[in-house]
Amino acid sequence: MNNIDRIPYAEIAPFIKIYGMLLKDGKLVSPRGLLINEIENANYILPPYIRFANFKARKLNLNYIKQEFLWYMKGDRYDTSIIEHASLWKGLINKDGGI
Protein backbone atom coordinates (compact mmCIF):
# COMPACT_ATOMS: atom_id res chain seq x y z
CA MET A 1 0.00 0.00 0.00
CA ASN A 2 1.42 3.40 -0.94
CA ASN A 3 0.52 6.81 0.51
CA ILE A 4 -2.14 7.52 -2.12
CA ASP A 5 -4.06 4.44 -0.97
CA ARG A 6 -4.44 5.96 2.51
CA ILE A 7 -6.08 9.20 1.37
CA PRO A 8 -9.88 9.21 1.78
CA TYR A 9 -11.53 9.37 -1.66
CA ALA A 10 -13.63 12.41 -0.69
CA GLU A 11 -10.43 14.38 -0.10
CA ILE A 12 -8.65 13.39 -3.30
CA ALA A 13 -11.59 13.28 -5.76
CA PRO A 14 -11.55 17.03 -6.58
CA PHE A 15 -7.85 16.84 -7.39
CA ILE A 16 -8.33 13.77 -9.57
CA LYS A 17 -10.81 15.85 -11.57
CA ILE A 18 -8.28 18.69 -11.89
CA TYR A 19 -5.55 16.29 -13.02
CA GLY A 20 -8.02 14.83 -15.53
CA MET A 21 -8.62 18.33 -16.96
CA LEU A 22 -4.87 18.81 -17.18
CA LEU A 23 -4.37 15.54 -19.05
CA LYS A 24 -7.31 16.17 -21.39
CA ASP A 25 -6.92 19.89 -22.13
CA GLY A 26 -3.36 20.73 -21.12
CA LYS A 27 -0.64 21.80 -23.51
CA LEU A 28 3.03 20.91 -23.15
CA VAL A 29 5.18 24.00 -22.66
CA SER A 30 8.77 24.55 -21.50
CA PRO A 31 9.17 27.67 -19.37
CA ARG A 32 12.73 27.92 -18.06
CA GLY A 33 13.53 24.73 -20.01
CA LEU A 34 11.33 22.51 -17.81
CA LEU A 35 8.65 20.57 -19.70
CA ILE A 36 5.24 20.93 -18.01
CA ASN A 37 1.58 20.41 -18.85
CA GLU A 38 -0.34 23.71 -18.61
CA ILE A 39 -3.95 24.86 -18.85
CA GLU A 40 -4.68 28.56 -19.30
CA ASN A 41 -7.88 30.23 -18.10
CA ALA A 42 -9.10 27.13 -16.28
CA ASN A 43 -11.16 27.15 -13.11
CA TYR A 44 -12.44 24.65 -10.60
CA ILE A 45 -14.54 24.63 -7.45
CA LEU A 46 -13.46 22.80 -4.33
CA PRO A 47 -15.91 21.66 -1.67
CA PRO A 48 -15.99 24.06 1.31
CA TYR A 49 -14.14 21.58 3.54
CA ILE A 50 -11.19 21.32 1.10
CA ARG A 51 -9.42 24.65 0.80
CA PHE A 52 -6.19 23.32 -0.71
CA ALA A 53 -4.39 20.03 -1.27
CA ASN A 54 -3.88 19.07 2.37
CA PHE A 55 -3.60 15.33 2.77
CA LYS A 56 -1.23 13.44 5.06
CA ALA A 57 1.04 12.20 2.26
CA ARG A 58 1.80 15.81 1.29
CA LYS A 59 2.93 16.84 4.80
CA LEU A 60 1.64 20.37 4.23
CA ASN A 61 3.24 23.12 6.31
CA LEU A 62 0.49 25.61 7.15
CA ASN A 63 3.00 28.30 8.14
CA TYR A 64 4.56 28.06 4.68
CA ILE A 65 1.13 28.30 3.02
CA LYS A 66 0.45 31.45 5.06
CA GLN A 67 3.79 32.99 4.04
CA GLU A 68 3.29 32.13 0.36
CA PHE A 69 -0.22 33.60 0.40
CA LEU A 70 0.99 36.84 2.01
CA TRP A 71 3.84 37.03 -0.52
CA TYR A 72 1.44 36.41 -3.42
CA MET A 73 -0.96 39.11 -2.20
CA LYS A 74 1.83 41.71 -2.44
CA GLY A 75 1.64 41.28 -6.21
CA ASP A 76 5.33 42.09 -6.69
CA ARG A 77 6.98 39.63 -9.05
CA TYR A 78 10.39 41.06 -8.10
CA ASP A 79 9.94 40.33 -4.38
CA THR A 80 12.15 37.30 -3.79
CA SER A 81 11.52 37.13 -0.03
CA ILE A 82 9.59 33.87 -0.56
CA ILE A 83 13.00 32.17 -0.95
CA GLU A 84 13.44 32.54 2.83
CA HIS A 85 10.52 30.13 3.29
CA ALA A 86 11.11 27.69 0.40
CA SER A 87 14.38 27.40 -1.49
CA LEU A 88 12.64 25.89 -4.54
CA TRP A 89 11.65 29.43 -5.56
CA LYS A 90 15.33 30.29 -6.07
CA GLY A 91 15.35 28.16 -9.21
CA LEU A 92 12.32 30.03 -10.58
CA ILE A 93 13.85 33.50 -10.70
CA ASN A 94 13.90 34.81 -14.27
CA LYS A 95 16.85 36.63 -15.85
CA ASP A 96 15.10 39.96 -15.19
CA GLY A 97 14.96 39.16 -11.45
CA GLY A 98 11.23 38.44 -11.35
CA ILE A 99 9.54 35.24 -10.31
Coordinates of N, CA and C in Angstrom, one line a residue:
M1 N 0.8 -1.2 0.0 CA 0.0 0.0 0.0 C 0.9 1.2 0.0
N2 N 0.7 2.2 -0.9 CA 1.4 3.4 -0.9 C 0.6 4.5 -0.3
N3 N 1.2 5.7 -0.2 CA 0.5 6.8 0.5 C -0.8 7.2 -0.1
I4 N -0.9 7.1 -1.4 CA -2.1 7.5 -2.1 C -3.3 6.6 -1.7
D5 N -3.0 5.4 -1.4 CA -4.1 4.4 -1.0 C -4.7 4.8 0.4
R6 N -4.0 5.6 1.2 CA -4.4 6.0 2.5 C -5.3 7.2 2.5
I7 N -5.3 7.9 1.4 CA -6.1 9.2 1.4 C -7.6 8.9 1.1
P8 N -8.4 9.4 2.0 CA -9.9 9.2 1.8 C -10.3 9.7 0.4
Y9 N -11.1 9.0 -0.3 CA -11.5 9.4 -1.7 C -12.2 10.8 -1.7
A10 N -13.0 11.1 -0.7 CA -13.6 12.4 -0.7 C -12.6 13.6 -0.7
E11 N -11.4 13.3 -0.1 CA -10.4 14.4 -0.1 C -9.7 14.5 -1.4
I12 N -9.5 13.4 -2.1 CA -8.7 13.4 -3.3 C -9.5 13.5 -4.6
A13 N -10.8 13.2 -4.6 CA -11.6 13.3 -5.8 C -11.5 14.6 -6.5
P14 N -11.6 15.8 -5.8 CA -11.6 17.0 -6.6 C -10.2 17.2 -7.3
F15 N -9.2 16.7 -6.7 CA -7.9 16.8 -7.4 C -7.7 15.9 -8.5
I16 N -8.3 14.7 -8.4 CA -8.3 13.8 -9.6 C -9.0 14.4 -10.8
K17 N -10.1 15.2 -10.5 CA -10.8 15.9 -11.6 C -9.9 16.9 -12.2
I18 N -9.2 17.7 -11.4 CA -8.3 18.7 -11.9 C -7.2 18.1 -12.7
Y19 N -6.6 17.0 -12.2 CA -5.5 16.3 -13.0 C -6.1 15.7 -14.3
G20 N -7.4 15.3 -14.3 CA -8.0 14.8 -15.5 C -8.1 16.0 -16.6
M21 N -8.5 17.2 -16.1 CA -8.6 18.3 -17.0 C -7.2 18.6 -17.6
L22 N -6.2 18.5 -16.7 CA -4.9 18.8 -17.2 C -4.4 17.8 -18.3
L23 N -4.7 16.6 -18.1 CA -4.4 15.5 -19.1 C -5.2 15.7 -20.3
K24 N -6.4 16.1 -20.2 CA -7.3 16.2 -21.4 C -7.1 17.5 -22.2
D25 N -7.0 18.6 -21.5 CA -6.9 19.9 -22.1 C -5.6 20.6 -22.0
G26 N -4.6 20.1 -21.3 CA -3.4 20.7 -21.1 C -2.5 20.7 -22.4
K27 N -1.6 21.7 -22.4 CA -0.6 21.8 -23.5 C 0.8 21.7 -22.9
L28 N 1.6 21.0 -23.6 CA 3.0 20.9 -23.1 C 3.8 22.2 -23.5
V29 N 4.4 22.8 -22.5 CA 5.2 24.0 -22.7 C 6.5 23.8 -21.9
S30 N 7.5 24.7 -22.2 CA 8.8 24.5 -21.5 C 9.3 25.9 -20.9
P31 N 8.6 26.5 -20.0 CA 9.2 27.7 -19.4 C 10.4 27.3 -18.6
R32 N 11.4 28.1 -18.7 CA 12.7 27.9 -18.1 C 13.3 26.6 -18.4
G33 N 13.0 26.0 -19.6 CA 13.5 24.7 -20.0 C 13.0 23.5 -19.3
L34 N 11.9 23.6 -18.5 CA 11.3 22.5 -17.8 C 10.0 22.2 -18.5
L35 N 9.9 21.0 -19.0 CA 8.6 20.6 -19.7 C 7.5 20.3 -18.7
I36 N 6.4 21.1 -18.9 CA 5.2 20.9 -18.0 C 4.0 20.9 -18.8
N37 N 2.9 20.4 -18.2 CA 1.6 20.4 -18.9 C 0.8 21.6 -18.3
E38 N 0.3 22.5 -19.1 CA -0.3 23.7 -18.6 C -1.7 23.9 -19.2
I39 N -2.6 24.4 -18.4 CA -3.9 24.9 -18.9 C -4.1 26.3 -18.5
E40 N -4.5 27.1 -19.5 CA -4.7 28.6 -19.3 C -6.2 28.8 -19.1
N41 N -6.5 29.8 -18.3 CA -7.9 30.2 -18.1 C -8.8 29.1 -17.6
A42 N -8.3 28.2 -16.8 CA -9.1 27.1 -16.3 C -9.6 27.5 -14.9
N43 N -10.7 26.9 -14.5 CA -11.2 27.2 -13.1 C -11.7 25.9 -12.6
Y44 N -11.9 25.8 -11.3 CA -12.4 24.7 -10.6 C -13.0 25.1 -9.3
I45 N -13.9 24.3 -8.7 CA -14.5 24.6 -7.5 C -14.3 23.5 -6.5
L46 N -13.7 23.8 -5.4 CA -13.5 22.8 -4.3 C -14.6 22.8 -3.3
P47 N -14.9 21.7 -2.7 CA -15.9 21.7 -1.7 C -15.4 22.6 -0.5
P48 N -16.4 23.1 0.3 CA -16.0 24.1 1.3 C -15.0 23.5 2.3
Y49 N -15.0 22.2 2.5 CA -14.1 21.6 3.5 C -12.7 21.3 3.0
I50 N -12.5 21.5 1.7 CA -11.2 21.3 1.1 C -10.7 22.7 0.5
R51 N -9.9 23.3 1.2 CA -9.4 24.7 0.8 C -8.2 24.6 -0.1
F52 N -7.4 23.5 0.1 CA -6.2 23.3 -0.7 C -5.8 21.9 -0.5
A53 N -4.8 21.4 -1.3 CA -4.4 20.0 -1.3 C -3.7 19.8 0.1
N54 N -4.4 19.3 1.0 CA -3.9 19.1 2.4 C -4.2 17.7 2.8
F55 N -3.4 16.7 2.3 CA -3.6 15.3 2.8 C -2.3 14.9 3.4
K56 N -2.4 13.9 4.2 CA -1.2 13.4 5.1 C 0.0 13.2 4.2
A57 N -0.1 12.5 3.1 CA 1.0 12.2 2.3 C 1.8 13.4 1.8
R58 N 1.1 14.6 1.7 CA 1.8 15.8 1.3 C 2.6 16.5 2.4
K59 N 2.2 16.2 3.6 CA 2.9 16.8 4.8 C 3.0 18.4 4.7
L60 N 1.8 18.9 4.4 CA 1.6 20.4 4.2 C 2.0 21.2 5.5
N61 N 2.8 22.2 5.2 CA 3.2 23.1 6.3 C 2.3 24.4 6.2
L62 N 1.4 24.5 7.2 CA 0.5 25.6 7.2 C 1.2 27.0 7.3
N63 N 2.3 27.0 8.0 CA 3.0 28.3 8.1 C 3.6 28.7 6.8
Y64 N 4.1 27.7 6.0 CA 4.6 28.1 4.7 C 3.4 28.5 3.8
I65 N 2.3 27.9 3.8 CA 1.1 28.3 3.0 C 0.8 29.7 3.3
K66 N 0.8 30.1 4.6 CA 0.4 31.4 5.1 C 1.5 32.4 4.5
Q67 N 2.8 32.1 4.6 CA 3.8 33.0 4.0 C 3.7 33.1 2.5
E68 N 3.4 32.0 1.8 CA 3.3 32.1 0.4 C 2.1 33.0 0.0
F69 N 1.0 32.8 0.7 CA -0.2 33.6 0.4 C 0.1 35.1 0.6
L70 N 0.7 35.4 1.7 CA 1.0 36.8 2.0 C 1.9 37.4 0.9
W71 N 2.9 36.6 0.5 CA 3.8 37.0 -0.5 C 3.1 37.3 -1.8
Y72 N 2.2 36.3 -2.2 CA 1.4 36.4 -3.4 C 0.6 37.7 -3.4
M73 N -0.1 38.0 -2.3 CA -1.0 39.1 -2.2 C -0.2 40.4 -2.4
K74 N 1.1 40.5 -2.2 CA 1.8 41.7 -2.4 C 1.8 42.1 -3.9
G75 N 1.7 41.0 -4.8 CA 1.6 41.3 -6.2 C 2.9 41.8 -6.8
D76 N 4.0 41.6 -6.2 CA 5.3 42.1 -6.7 C 6.2 40.9 -7.2
R77 N 6.2 40.8 -8.5 CA 7.0 39.6 -9.0 C 8.5 39.7 -8.8
Y78 N 9.0 40.9 -8.4 CA 10.4 41.1 -8.1 C 10.7 40.9 -6.6
D79 N 9.7 40.6 -5.8 CA 9.9 40.3 -4.4 C 10.4 38.9 -4.2
T80 N 11.6 38.7 -3.9 CA 12.2 37.3 -3.8 C 12.2 36.8 -2.3
S81 N 11.5 37.5 -1.4 CA 11.5 37.1 0.0 C 10.9 35.7 0.2
I82 N 10.2 35.2 -0.7 CA 9.6 33.9 -0.6 C 10.7 32.8 -0.5
I83 N 11.9 33.1 -1.0 CA 13.0 32.2 -0.9 C 13.4 31.8 0.5
E84 N 13.1 32.8 1.4 CA 13.4 32.5 2.8 C 12.6 31.4 3.4
H85 N 11.5 31.1 2.8 CA 10.5 30.1 3.3 C 10.6 28.8 2.5
A86 N 11.0 28.9 1.2 CA 11.1 27.7 0.4 C 12.2 27.9 -0.7
S87 N 13.3 27.2 -0.6 CA 14.4 27.4 -1.5 C 14.0 27.0 -2.9
L88 N 13.0 26.3 -3.2 CA 12.6 25.9 -4.5 C 12.4 27.1 -5.4
W89 N 11.9 28.2 -4.8 CA 11.6 29.4 -5.6 C 12.9 30.0 -6.2
K90 N 14.1 29.7 -5.6 CA 15.3 30.3 -6.1 C 15.6 29.9 -7.5
G91 N 15.2 28.7 -7.9 CA 15.4 28.2 -9.2 C 14.3 28.7 -10.2
L92 N 13.4 29.5 -9.7 CA 12.3 30.0 -10.6 C 12.5 31.5 -10.9
I93 N 13.6 32.1 -10.4 CA 13.8 33.5 -10.7 C 14.3 33.7 -12.2
N94 N 13.6 34.5 -12.9 CA 13.9 34.8 -14.3 C 15.1 35.7 -14.4
K95 N 15.7 35.8 -15.6 CA 16.9 36.6 -15.9 C 16.6 38.1 -15.5
D96 N 15.4 38.6 -15.6 CA 15.1 40.0 -15.2 C 14.9 40.2 -13.7
G97 N 15.1 39.1 -12.9 CA 15.0 39.2 -11.4 C 13.6 38.9 -10.9
G98 N 12.6 38.7 -11.8 CA 11.2 38.4 -11.3 C 11.0 36.9 -11.2
I99 N 9.9 36.6 -10.5 CA 9.5 35.2 -10.3 C 8.3 35.0 -11.1

